Amino acid sequence: MSTNPLINEPVEDLSSRLGAMTDDEVFATMTELEKASDAAGDDAAEEILARIALTESEIERRYPGELLAPYRNWKQRQPLL
């Protein structure tokens, strides 16, 4: 099982933490979840995808009508991602 707290913490905790995060923290969370999804086996993929959907919803709540464009723009500005 993964030791990544984003994967192991209860979904309710992640949900409440997302609301208190800065935009950069939310975007970094999305990046970590995407990496975890790529590395996960079939057993964990569904759980990770649910967390990605939750994070996507938070981004869309902060940027109505922009879908994930703010995240994609942020990701392009990150030199090491």
PDB file of N, CA, C and O in Angstrom:
ATOM      1  N   MET A   1       0.839  -1.182   0.000  1.00  0.00           N
ATOM      2  CA  MET A   1       0.000   0.000   0.000  1.00  0.00           C
ATOM      3  C   MET A   1       0.877   1.236   0.000  1.00  0.00           C
ATOM      4  O   MET A   1       1.943   1.275   0.566  1.00  0.00           O
ATOM      5  N   SER A   2       0.419   2.297  -0.620  1.00  0.00           N
ATOM      6  CA  SER A   2       1.158   3.535  -0.741  1.00  0.00           C
ATOM      7  C   SER A   2       1.309   4.234   0.609  1.00  0.00           C
ATOM      8  O   SER A   2       0.441   4.165   1.464  1.00  0.00           O
ATOM      9  N   THR A   3       2.428   4.932   0.769  1.00  0.00           N
ATOM     10  CA  THR A   3       2.624   5.736   1.970  1.00  0.00           C
ATOM     11  C   THR A   3       2.289   7.196   1.709  1.00  0.00           C
ATOM     12  O   THR A   3       2.470   8.029   2.576  1.00  0.00           O
ATOM     13  N   ASN A   4       1.815   7.512   0.517  1.00  0.00           N
ATOM     14  CA  ASN A   4       1.445   8.871   0.152  1.00  0.00           C
ATOM     15  C   ASN A   4       0.192   9.274   0.934  1.00  0.00           C
ATOM     16  O   ASN A   4      -0.852   8.651   0.801  1.00  0.00           O
ATOM     17  N   PRO A   5       0.289  10.335   1.759  1.00  0.00           N
ATOM     18  CA  PRO A   5      -0.875  10.740   2.552  1.00  0.00           C
ATOM     19  C   PRO A   5      -2.070  11.169   1.696  1.00  0.00           C
ATOM     20  O   PRO A   5      -3.214  11.061   2.139  1.00  0.00           O
ATOM     21  N   LEU A   6      -1.817  11.639   0.480  1.00  0.00           N
ATOM     22  CA  LEU A   6      -2.932  12.005  -0.396  1.00  0.00           C
ATOM     23  C   LEU A   6      -3.780  10.798  -0.753  1.00  0.00           C
ATOM     24  O   LEU A   6      -4.964  10.913  -1.020  1.00  0.00           O
ATOM     25  N   ILE A   7      -3.161   9.633  -0.737  1.00  0.00           N
ATOM     26  CA  ILE A   7      -3.860   8.405  -1.087  1.00  0.00           C
ATOM     27  C   ILE A   7      -4.448   7.732   0.148  1.00  0.00           C
ATOM     28  O   ILE A   7      -5.516   7.137   0.095  1.00  0.00           O
ATOM     29  N   ASN A   8      -3.748   7.836   1.259  1.00  0.00           N
ATOM     30  CA  ASN A   8      -4.143   7.105   2.462  1.00  0.00           C
ATOM     31  C   ASN A   8      -5.124   7.839   3.364  1.00  0.00           C
ATOM     32  O   ASN A   8      -5.854   7.204   4.108  1.00  0.00           O
ATOM     33  N   GLU A   9      -5.115   9.168   3.328  1.00  0.00           N
ATOM     34  CA  GLU A   9      -6.007   9.886   4.230  1.00  0.00           C
ATOM     35  C   GLU A   9      -7.457   9.712   3.787  1.00  0.00           C
ATOM     36  O   GLU A   9      -7.723   9.488   2.607  1.00  0.00           O
ATOM     37  N   PRO A  10      -8.381   9.794   4.715  1.00  0.00           N
ATOM     38  CA  PRO A  10      -9.795   9.692   4.333  1.00  0.00           C
ATOM     39  C   PRO A  10     -10.177  10.792   3.328  1.00  0.00           C
ATOM     40  O   PRO A  10      -9.667  11.909   3.393  1.00  0.00           O
ATOM     41  N   VAL A  11     -11.042  10.446   2.410  1.00  0.00           N
ATOM     42  CA  VAL A  11     -11.464  11.392   1.373  1.00  0.00           C
ATOM     43  C   VAL A  11     -12.055  12.653   1.999  1.00  0.00           C
ATOM     44  O   VAL A  11     -11.836  13.764   1.498  1.00  0.00           O
ATOM     45  N   GLU A  12     -12.776  12.507   3.092  1.00  0.00           N
ATOM     46  CA  GLU A  12     -13.384  13.663   3.759  1.00  0.00           C
ATOM     47  C   GLU A  12     -12.310  14.641   4.231  1.00  0.00           C
ATOM     48  O   GLU A  12     -12.490  15.852   4.161  1.00  0.00           O
ATOM     49  N   ASP A  13     -11.179  14.117   4.714  1.00  0.00           N
ATOM     50  CA  ASP A  13     -10.081  14.976   5.159  1.00  0.00           C
ATOM     51  C   ASP A  13      -9.470  15.716   3.978  1.00  0.00           C
ATOM     52  O   ASP A  13      -9.185  16.919   4.072  1.00  0.00           O
ATOM     53  N   LEU A  14      -9.266  15.015   2.877  1.00  0.00           N
ATOM     54  CA  LEU A  14      -8.730  15.661   1.684  1.00  0.00           C
ATOM     55  C   LEU A  14      -9.678  16.748   1.214  1.00  0.00           C
ATOM     56  O   LEU A  14      -9.255  17.856   0.893  1.00  0.00           O
ATOM     57  N   SER A  15     -10.953  16.458   1.201  1.00  0.00           N
ATOM     58  CA  SER A  15     -11.946  17.429   0.756  1.00  0.00           C
ATOM     59  C   SER A  15     -11.900  18.702   1.593  1.00  0.00           C
ATOM     60  O   SER A  15     -11.898  19.811   1.056  1.00  0.00           O
ATOM     61  N   SER A  16     -11.834  18.566   2.903  1.00  0.00           N
ATOM     62  CA  SER A  16     -11.803  19.755   3.757  1.00  0.00           C
ATOM     63  C   SER A  16     -10.472  20.491   3.634  1.00  0.00           C
ATOM     64  O   SER A  16     -10.436  21.715   3.679  1.00  0.00           O
ATOM     65  N   ARG A  17      -9.383  19.767   3.432  1.00  0.00           N
ATOM     66  CA  ARG A  17      -8.081  20.416   3.273  1.00  0.00           C
ATOM     67  C   ARG A  17      -7.989  21.184   1.965  1.00  0.00           C
ATOM     68  O   ARG A  17      -7.371  22.248   1.905  1.00  0.00           O
ATOM     69  N   LEU A  18      -8.591  20.660   0.906  1.00  0.00           N
ATOM     70  CA  LEU A  18      -8.534  21.340  -0.393  1.00  0.00           C
ATOM     71  C   LEU A  18      -9.086  22.757  -0.313  1.00  0.00           C
ATOM     72  O   LEU A  18      -8.535  23.681  -0.906  1.00  0.00           O
ATOM     73  N   GLY A  19     -10.157  22.929   0.430  1.00  0.00           N
ATOM     74  CA  GLY A  19     -10.769  24.250   0.554  1.00  0.00           C
ATOM     75  C   GLY A  19      -9.883  25.263   1.239  1.00  0.00           C
ATOM     76  O   GLY A  19     -10.000  26.467   1.005  1.00  0.00           O
ATOM     77  N   ALA A  20      -8.962  24.798   2.079  1.00  0.00           N
ATOM     78  CA  ALA A  20      -8.078  25.695   2.818  1.00  0.00           C
ATOM     79  C   ALA A  20      -6.731  25.904   2.118  1.00  0.00           C
ATOM     80  O   ALA A  20      -5.948  26.755   2.536  1.00  0.00           O
ATOM     81  N   MET A  21      -6.466  25.160   1.052  1.00  0.00           N
ATOM     82  CA  MET A  21      -5.182  25.259   0.354  1.00  0.00           C
ATOM     83  C   MET A  21      -5.127  26.487  -0.541  1.00  0.00           C
ATOM     84  O   MET A  21      -6.156  26.956  -1.037  1.00  0.00           O
ATOM     85  N   THR A  22      -3.903  26.952  -0.783  1.00  0.00           N
ATOM     86  CA  THR A  22      -3.696  27.995  -1.786  1.00  0.00           C
ATOM     87  C   THR A  22      -3.848  27.356  -3.168  1.00  0.00           C
ATOM     88  O   THR A  22      -3.836  26.120  -3.292  1.00  0.00           O
ATOM     89  N   ASP A  23      -3.945  28.176  -4.187  1.00  0.00           N
ATOM     90  CA  ASP A  23      -4.041  27.639  -5.545  1.00  0.00           C
ATOM     91  C   ASP A  23      -2.824  26.776  -5.870  1.00  0.00           C
ATOM     92  O   ASP A  23      -2.962  25.684  -6.432  1.00  0.00           O
ATOM     93  N   ASP A  24      -1.632  27.248  -5.524  1.00  0.00           N
ATOM     94  CA  ASP A  24      -0.423  26.469  -5.800  1.00  0.00           C
ATOM     95  C   ASP A  24      -0.464  25.113  -5.109  1.00  0.00           C
ATOM     96  O   ASP A  24      -0.044  24.105  -5.680  1.00  0.00           O
ATOM     97  N   GLU A  25      -0.969  25.077  -3.890  1.00  0.00           N
ATOM     98  CA  GLU A  25      -1.064  23.809  -3.164  1.00  0.00           C
ATOM     99  C   GLU A  25      -2.070  22.865  -3.823  1.00  0.00           C
ATOM    100  O   GLU A  25      -1.823  21.663  -3.915  1.00  0.00           O
ATOM    101  N   VAL A  26      -3.183  23.408  -4.288  1.00  0.00           N
ATOM    102  CA  VAL A  26      -4.182  22.575  -4.967  1.00  0.00           C
ATOM    103  C   VAL A  26      -3.591  22.022  -6.263  1.00  0.00           C
ATOM    104  O   VAL A  26      -3.735  20.837  -6.568  1.00  0.00           O
ATOM    105  N   PHE A  27      -2.889  22.865  -7.008  1.00  0.00           N
ATOM    106  CA  PHE A  27      -2.293  22.422  -8.265  1.00  0.00           C
ATOM    107  C   PHE A  27      -1.205  21.375  -8.007  1.00  0.00           C
ATOM    108  O   PHE A  27      -1.095  20.389  -8.744  1.00  0.00           O
ATOM    109  N   ALA A  28      -0.406  21.573  -6.966  1.00  0.00           N
ATOM    110  CA  ALA A  28       0.627  20.590  -6.623  1.00  0.00           C
ATOM    111  C   ALA A  28      -0.017  19.269  -6.197  1.00  0.00           C
ATOM    112  O   ALA A  28       0.496  18.190  -6.520  1.00  0.00           O
ATOM    113  N   THR A  29      -1.135  19.348  -5.495  1.00  0.00           N
ATOM    114  CA  THR A  29      -1.871  18.143  -5.105  1.00  0.00           C
ATOM    115  C   THR A  29      -2.341  17.393  -6.340  1.00  0.00           C
ATOM    116  O   THR A  29      -2.205  16.165  -6.430  1.00  0.00           O
ATOM    117  N   MET A  30      -2.869  18.122  -7.305  1.00  0.00           N
ATOM    118  CA  MET A  30      -3.328  17.498  -8.546  1.00  0.00           C
ATOM    119  C   MET A  30      -2.162  16.804  -9.254  1.00  0.00           C
ATOM    120  O   MET A  30      -2.292  15.664  -9.717  1.00  0.00           O
ATOM    121  N   THR A  31      -1.008  17.455  -9.291  1.00  0.00           N
ATOM    122  CA  THR A  31       0.166  16.860  -9.928  1.00  0.00           C
ATOM    123  C   THR A  31       0.574  15.571  -9.224  1.00  0.00           C
ATOM    124  O   THR A  31       0.858  14.557  -9.875  1.00  0.00           O
ATOM    125  N   GLU A  32       0.601  15.593  -7.890  1.00  0.00           N
ATOM    126  CA  GLU A  32       0.965  14.392  -7.127  1.00  0.00           C
ATOM    127  C   GLU A  32      -0.035  13.263  -7.353  1.00  0.00           C
ATOM    128  O   GLU A  32       0.350  12.098  -7.471  1.00  0.00           O
ATOM    129  N   LEU A  33      -1.307  13.606  -7.415  1.00  0.00           N
ATOM    130  CA  LEU A  33      -2.323  12.584  -7.656  1.00  0.00           C
ATOM    131  C   LEU A  33      -2.188  11.995  -9.061  1.00  0.00           C
ATOM    132  O   LEU A  33      -2.358  10.787  -9.252  1.00  0.00           O
ATOM    133  N   GLU A  34      -1.869  12.834 -10.035  1.00  0.00           N
ATOM    134  CA  GLU A  34      -1.658  12.325 -11.395  1.00  0.00           C
ATOM    135  C   GLU A  34      -0.476  11.363 -11.436  1.00  0.00           C
ATOM    136  O   GLU A  34      -0.548  10.309 -12.069  1.00  0.00           O
ATOM    137  N   LYS A  35       0.608  11.718 -10.747  1.00  0.00           N
ATOM    138  CA  LYS A  35       1.777  10.835 -10.689  1.00  0.00           C
ATOM    139  C   LYS A  35       1.410   9.516 -10.005  1.00  0.00           C
ATOM    140  O   LYS A  35       1.813   8.440 -10.456  1.00  0.00           O
ATOM    141  N   ALA A  36       0.660   9.606  -8.915  1.00  0.00           N
ATOM    142  CA  ALA A  36       0.247   8.396  -8.191  1.00  0.00           C
ATOM    143  C   ALA A  36      -0.641   7.522  -9.071  1.00  0.00           C
ATOM    144  O   ALA A  36      -0.535   6.294  -9.051  1.00  0.00           O
ATOM    145  N   SER A  37      -1.494   8.149  -9.855  1.00  0.00           N
ATOM    146  CA  SER A  37      -2.375   7.407 -10.750  1.00  0.00           C
ATOM    147  C   SER A  37      -1.562   6.655 -11.807  1.00  0.00           C
ATOM    148  O   SER A  37      -1.850   5.504 -12.118  1.00  0.00           O
ATOM    149  N   ASP A  38      -0.548   7.324 -12.342  1.00  0.00           N
ATOM    150  CA  ASP A  38       0.297   6.691 -13.354  1.00  0.00           C
ATOM    151  C   ASP A  38       1.043   5.492 -12.782  1.00  0.00           C
ATOM    152  O   ASP A  38       1.274   4.505 -13.478  1.00  0.00           O
ATOM    153  N   ALA A  39       1.429   5.583 -11.517  1.00  0.00           N
ATOM    154  CA  ALA A  39       2.225   4.527 -10.886  1.00  0.00           C
ATOM    155  C   ALA A  39       1.371   3.438 -10.234  1.00  0.00           C
ATOM    156  O   ALA A  39       1.882   2.378  -9.904  1.00  0.00           O
ATOM    157  N   ALA A  40       0.100   3.694 -10.065  1.00  0.00           N
ATOM    158  CA  ALA A  40      -0.763   2.770  -9.320  1.00  0.00           C
ATOM    159  C   ALA A  40      -1.130   1.550 -10.138  1.00  0.00           C
ATOM    160  O   ALA A  40      -1.256   1.602 -11.355  1.00  0.00           O
ATOM    161  N   GLY A  41      -1.336   0.491  -9.415  1.00  0.00           N
ATOM    162  CA  GLY A  41      -1.873  -0.712 -10.036  1.00  0.00           C
ATOM    163  C   GLY A  41      -3.381  -0.574 -10.162  1.00  0.00           C
ATOM    164  O   GLY A  41      -3.976   0.416  -9.735  1.00  0.00           O
ATOM    165  N   ASP A  42      -4.001  -1.575 -10.712  1.00  0.00           N
ATOM    166  CA  ASP A  42      -5.449  -1.544 -10.912  1.00  0.00           C
ATOM    167  C   ASP A  42      -6.229  -1.413  -9.606  1.00  0.00           C
ATOM    168  O   ASP A  42      -7.291  -0.816  -9.573  1.00  0.00           O
ATOM    169  N   ASP A  43      -5.686  -1.976  -8.531  1.00  0.00           N
ATOM    170  CA  ASP A  43      -6.392  -1.948  -7.249  1.00  0.00           C
ATOM    171  C   ASP A  43      -6.577  -0.534  -6.713  1.00  0.00           C
ATOM    172  O   ASP A  43      -7.618  -0.205  -6.163  1.00  0.00           O
ATOM    173  N   ALA A  44      -5.564   0.315  -6.856  1.00  0.00           N
ATOM    174  CA  ALA A  44      -5.608   1.657  -6.275  1.00  0.00           C
ATOM    175  C   ALA A  44      -6.105   2.707  -7.255  1.00  0.00           C
ATOM    176  O   ALA A  44      -6.447   3.814  -6.844  1.00  0.00           O
ATOM    177  N   ALA A  45      -6.157   2.384  -8.528  1.00  0.00           N
ATOM    178  CA  ALA A  45      -6.478   3.386  -9.544  1.00  0.00           C
ATOM    179  C   ALA A  45      -7.839   4.048  -9.314  1.00  0.00           C
ATOM    180  O   ALA A  45      -7.965   5.266  -9.444  1.00  0.00           O
ATOM    181  N   GLU A  46      -8.836   3.276  -8.964  1.00  0.00           N
ATOM    182  CA  GLU A  46     -10.171   3.842  -8.776  1.00  0.00           C
ATOM    183  C   GLU A  46     -10.195   4.845  -7.627  1.00  0.00           C
ATOM    184  O   GLU A  46     -10.802   5.907  -7.735  1.00  0.00           O
ATOM    185  N   GLU A  47      -9.526   4.510  -6.536  1.00  0.00           N
ATOM    186  CA  GLU A  47      -9.455   5.412  -5.375  1.00  0.00           C
ATOM    187  C   GLU A  47      -8.741   6.704  -5.733  1.00  0.00           C
ATOM    188  O   GLU A  47      -9.165   7.793  -5.358  1.00  0.00           O
ATOM    189  N   ILE A  48      -7.665   6.601  -6.484  1.00  0.00           N
ATOM    190  CA  ILE A  48      -6.903   7.786  -6.881  1.00  0.00           C
ATOM    191  C   ILE A  48      -7.714   8.636  -7.844  1.00  0.00           C
ATOM    192  O   ILE A  48      -7.734   9.868  -7.735  1.00  0.00           O
ATOM    193  N   LEU A  49      -8.397   8.000  -8.782  1.00  0.00           N
ATOM    194  CA  LEU A  49      -9.215   8.753  -9.736  1.00  0.00           C
ATOM    195  C   LEU A  49     -10.331   9.525  -9.026  1.00  0.00           C
ATOM    196  O   LEU A  49     -10.665  10.648  -9.433  1.00  0.00           O
ATOM    197  N   ALA A  50     -10.875   8.961  -7.975  1.00  0.00           N
ATOM    198  CA  ALA A  50     -11.895   9.679  -7.200  1.00  0.00           C
ATOM    199  C   ALA A  50     -11.299  10.924  -6.551  1.00  0.00           C
ATOM    200  O   ALA A  50     -11.937  11.988  -6.499  1.00  0.00           O
ATOM    201  N   ARG A  51     -10.069  10.834  -6.081  1.00  0.00           N
ATOM    202  CA  ARG A  51      -9.400  11.979  -5.463  1.00  0.00           C
ATOM    203  C   ARG A  51      -9.029  13.028  -6.513  1.00  0.00           C
ATOM    204  O   ARG A  51      -9.099  14.222  -6.246  1.00  0.00           O
ATOM    205  N   ILE A  52      -8.676  12.564  -7.697  1.00  0.00           N
ATOM    206  CA  ILE A  52      -8.409  13.501  -8.793  1.00  0.00           C
ATOM    207  C   ILE A  52      -9.686  14.260  -9.145  1.00  0.00           C
ATOM    208  O   ILE A  52      -9.668  15.480  -9.328  1.00  0.00           O
ATOM    209  N   ALA A  53     -10.800  13.557  -9.221  1.00  0.00           N
ATOM    210  CA  ALA A  53     -12.077  14.202  -9.537  1.00  0.00           C
ATOM    211  C   ALA A  53     -12.435  15.239  -8.467  1.00  0.00           C
ATOM    212  O   ALA A  53     -12.933  16.326  -8.788  1.00  0.00           O
ATOM    213  N   LEU A  54     -12.171  14.930  -7.219  1.00  0.00           N
ATOM    214  CA  LEU A  54     -12.427  15.863  -6.127  1.00  0.00           C
ATOM    215  C   LEU A  54     -11.562  17.113  -6.281  1.00  0.00           C
ATOM    216  O   LEU A  54     -12.048  18.239  -6.123  1.00  0.00           O
ATOM    217  N   THR A  55     -10.306  16.924  -6.623  1.00  0.00           N
ATOM    218  CA  THR A  55      -9.392  18.053  -6.811  1.00  0.00           C
ATOM    219  C   THR A  55      -9.790  18.869  -8.039  1.00  0.00           C
ATOM    220  O   THR A  55      -9.755  20.106  -8.009  1.00  0.00           O
ATOM    221  N   GLU A  56     -10.197  18.201  -9.105  1.00  0.00           N
ATOM    222  CA  GLU A  56     -10.693  18.909 -10.292  1.00  0.00           C
ATOM    223  C   GLU A  56     -11.888  19.784  -9.929  1.00  0.00           C
ATOM    224  O   GLU A  56     -11.997  20.923 -10.388  1.00  0.00           O
ATOM    225  N   SER A  57     -12.779  19.253  -9.124  1.00  0.00           N
ATOM    226  CA  SER A  57     -13.960  20.017  -8.704  1.00  0.00           C
ATOM    227  C   SER A  57     -13.563  21.268  -7.936  1.00  0.00           C
ATOM    228  O   SER A  57     -14.176  22.328  -8.103  1.00  0.00           O
ATOM    229  N   GLU A  58     -12.545  21.153  -7.095  1.00  0.00           N
ATOM    230  CA  GLU A  58     -12.072  22.316  -6.338  1.00  0.00           C
ATOM    231  C   GLU A  58     -11.489  23.374  -7.275  1.00  0.00           C
ATOM    232  O   GLU A  58     -11.747  24.566  -7.113  1.00  0.00           O
ATOM    233  N   ILE A  59     -10.725  22.938  -8.276  1.00  0.00           N
ATOM    234  CA  ILE A  59     -10.164  23.882  -9.246  1.00  0.00           C
ATOM    235  C   ILE A  59     -11.287  24.570 -10.013  1.00  0.00           C
ATOM    236  O   ILE A  59     -11.282  25.799 -10.184  1.00  0.00           O
ATOM    237  N   GLU A  60     -12.277  23.806 -10.445  1.00  0.00           N
ATOM    238  CA  GLU A  60     -13.392  24.380 -11.194  1.00  0.00           C
ATOM    239  C   GLU A  60     -14.239  25.306 -10.318  1.00  0.00           C
ATOM    240  O   GLU A  60     -14.798  26.285 -10.806  1.00  0.00           O
ATOM    241  N   ARG A  61     -14.313  25.026  -9.033  1.00  0.00           N
ATOM    242  CA  ARG A  61     -15.036  25.918  -8.116  1.00  0.00           C
ATOM    243  C   ARG A  61     -14.310  27.258  -8.005  1.00  0.00           C
ATOM    244  O   ARG A  61     -14.934  28.316  -7.996  1.00  0.00           O
ATOM    245  N   ARG A  62     -12.995  27.219  -7.980  1.00  0.00           N
ATOM    246  CA  ARG A  62     -12.204  28.449  -7.858  1.00  0.00           C
ATOM    247  C   ARG A  62     -12.153  29.248  -9.156  1.00  0.00           C
ATOM    248  O   ARG A  62     -11.972  30.464  -9.126  1.00  0.00           O
ATOM    249  N   TYR A  63     -12.250  28.560 -10.264  1.00  0.00           N
ATOM    250  CA  TYR A  63     -12.146  29.184 -11.583  1.00  0.00           C
ATOM    251  C   TYR A  63     -13.352  28.787 -12.432  1.00  0.00           C
ATOM    252  O   TYR A  63     -13.231  27.998 -13.370  1.00  0.00           O
ATOM    253  N   PRO A  64     -14.519  29.347 -12.119  1.00  0.00           N
ATOM    254  CA  PRO A  64     -15.740  28.955 -12.835  1.00  0.00           C
ATOM    255  C   PRO A  64     -15.617  29.195 -14.344  1.00  0.00           C
ATOM    256  O   PRO A  64     -15.131  30.230 -14.784  1.00  0.00           O
ATOM    257  N   GLY A  65     -16.029  28.206 -15.088  1.00  0.00           N
ATOM    258  CA  GLY A  65     -16.052  28.315 -16.537  1.00  0.00           C
ATOM    259  C   GLY A  65     -14.710  28.120 -17.219  1.00  0.00           C
ATOM    260  O   GLY A  65     -14.631  28.148 -18.440  1.00  0.00           O
ATOM    261  N   GLU A  66     -13.641  27.942 -16.451  1.00  0.00           N
ATOM    262  CA  GLU A  66     -12.315  27.798 -17.048  1.00  0.00           C
ATOM    263  C   GLU A  66     -11.843  26.342 -17.090  1.00  0.00           C
ATOM    264  O   GLU A  66     -10.741  26.067 -17.565  1.00  0.00           O
ATOM    265  N   LEU A  67     -12.670  25.437 -16.584  1.00  0.00           N
ATOM    266  CA  LEU A  67     -12.319  24.022 -16.516  1.00  0.00           C
ATOM    267  C   LEU A  67     -10.954  23.867 -15.855  1.00  0.00           C
ATOM    268  O   LEU A  67     -10.748  24.374 -14.771  1.00  0.00           O
ATOM    269  N   LEU A  68     -10.034  23.191 -16.485  1.00  0.00           N
ATOM    270  CA  LEU A  68      -8.720  22.981 -15.872  1.00  0.00           C
ATOM    271  C   LEU A  68      -7.633  23.859 -16.492  1.00  0.00           C
ATOM    272  O   LEU A  68      -6.441  23.634 -16.261  1.00  0.00           O
ATOM    273  N   ALA A  69      -8.017  24.879 -17.248  1.00  0.00           N
ATOM    274  CA  ALA A  69      -7.028  25.757 -17.888  1.00  0.00           C
ATOM    275  C   ALA A  69      -6.066  26.385 -16.876  1.00  0.00           C
ATOM    276  O   ALA A  69      -4.852  26.419 -17.144  1.00  0.00           O
ATOM    277  N   PRO A  70      -6.523  26.864 -15.725  1.00  0.00           N
ATOM    278  CA  PRO A  70      -5.567  27.434 -14.761  1.00  0.00           C
ATOM    279  C   PRO A  70      -4.530  26.412 -14.294  1.00  0.00           C
ATOM    280  O   PRO A  70      -3.353  26.746 -14.121  1.00  0.00           O
ATOM    281  N   TYR A  71      -4.944  25.177 -14.117  1.00  0.00           N
ATOM    282  CA  TYR A  71      -4.005  24.124 -13.713  1.00  0.00           C
ATOM    283  C   TYR A  71      -3.003  23.839 -14.829  1.00  0.00           C
ATOM    284  O   TYR A  71      -1.800  23.745 -14.586  1.00  0.00           O
ATOM    285  N   ARG A  72      -3.487  23.712 -16.048  1.00  0.00           N
ATOM    286  CA  ARG A  72      -2.580  23.455 -17.176  1.00  0.00           C
ATOM    287  C   ARG A  72      -1.581  24.597 -17.347  1.00  0.00           C
ATOM    288  O   ARG A  72      -0.401  24.360 -17.596  1.00  0.00           O
ATOM    289  N   ASN A  73      -2.040  25.842 -17.195  1.00  0.00           N
ATOM    290  CA  ASN A  73      -1.141  26.996 -17.292  1.00  0.00           C
ATOM    291  C   ASN A  73      -0.093  26.967 -16.178  1.00  0.00           C
ATOM    292  O   ASN A  73       1.085  27.234 -16.416  1.00  0.00           O
ATOM    293  N   TRP A  74      -0.529  26.644 -14.965  1.00  0.00           N
ATOM    294  CA  TRP A  74       0.393  26.549 -13.831  1.00  0.00           C
ATOM    295  C   TRP A  74       1.436  25.470 -14.094  1.00  0.00           C
ATOM    296  O   TRP A  74       2.621  25.669 -13.856  1.00  0.00           O
ATOM    297  N   LYS A  75       0.987  24.349 -14.602  1.00  0.00           N
ATOM    298  CA  LYS A  75       1.878  23.220 -14.858  1.00  0.00           C
ATOM    299  C   LYS A  75       2.937  23.583 -15.898  1.00  0.00           C
ATOM    300  O   LYS A  75       4.095  23.186 -15.768  1.00  0.00           O
ATOM    301  N   GLN A  76       2.574  24.356 -16.896  1.00  0.00           N
ATOM    302  CA  GLN A  76       3.531  24.770 -17.923  1.00  0.00           C
ATOM    303  C   GLN A  76       4.585  25.711 -17.351  1.00  0.00           C
ATOM    304  O   GLN A  76       5.714  25.744 -17.847  1.00  0.00           O
ATOM    305  N   ARG A  77       4.232  26.473 -16.330  1.00  0.00           N
ATOM    306  CA  ARG A  77       5.171  27.406 -15.713  1.00  0.00           C
ATOM    307  C   ARG A  77       6.140  26.730 -14.735  1.00  0.00           C
ATOM    308  O   ARG A  77       7.090  27.346 -14.290  1.00  0.00           O
ATOM    309  N   GLN A  78       5.894  25.469 -14.407  1.00  0.00           N
ATOM    310  CA  GLN A  78       6.731  24.750 -13.453  1.00  0.00           C
ATOM    311  C   GLN A  78       7.879  24.083 -14.207  1.00  0.00           C
ATOM    312  O   GLN A  78       7.644  23.175 -15.003  1.00  0.00           O
ATOM    313  N   PRO A  79       9.108  24.507 -13.955  1.00  0.00           N
ATOM    314  CA  PRO A  79      10.231  23.990 -14.750  1.00  0.00           C
ATOM    315  C   PRO A  79      10.580  22.527 -14.511  1.00  0.00           C
ATOM    316  O   PRO A  79      11.144  21.894 -15.375  1.00  0.00           O
ATOM    317  N   LEU A  80      10.256  21.984 -13.354  1.00  0.00           N
ATOM    318  CA  LEU A  80      10.698  20.624 -13.033  1.00  0.00           C
ATOM    319  C   LEU A  80       9.610  19.590 -13.109  1.00  0.00           C
ATOM    320  O   LEU A  80       9.814  18.451 -12.687  1.00  0.00           O
ATOM    321  N   LEU A  81       8.441  19.929 -13.596  1.00  0.00           N
ATOM    322  CA  LEU A  81       7.361  18.951 -13.640  1.00  0.00           C
ATOM    323  C   LEU A  81       7.386  18.180 -14.907  1.00  0.00           C
ATOM    324  O   LEU A  81       7.423  18.187 -15.907  1.00  0.00           O
TER     325      LEU A  81
END
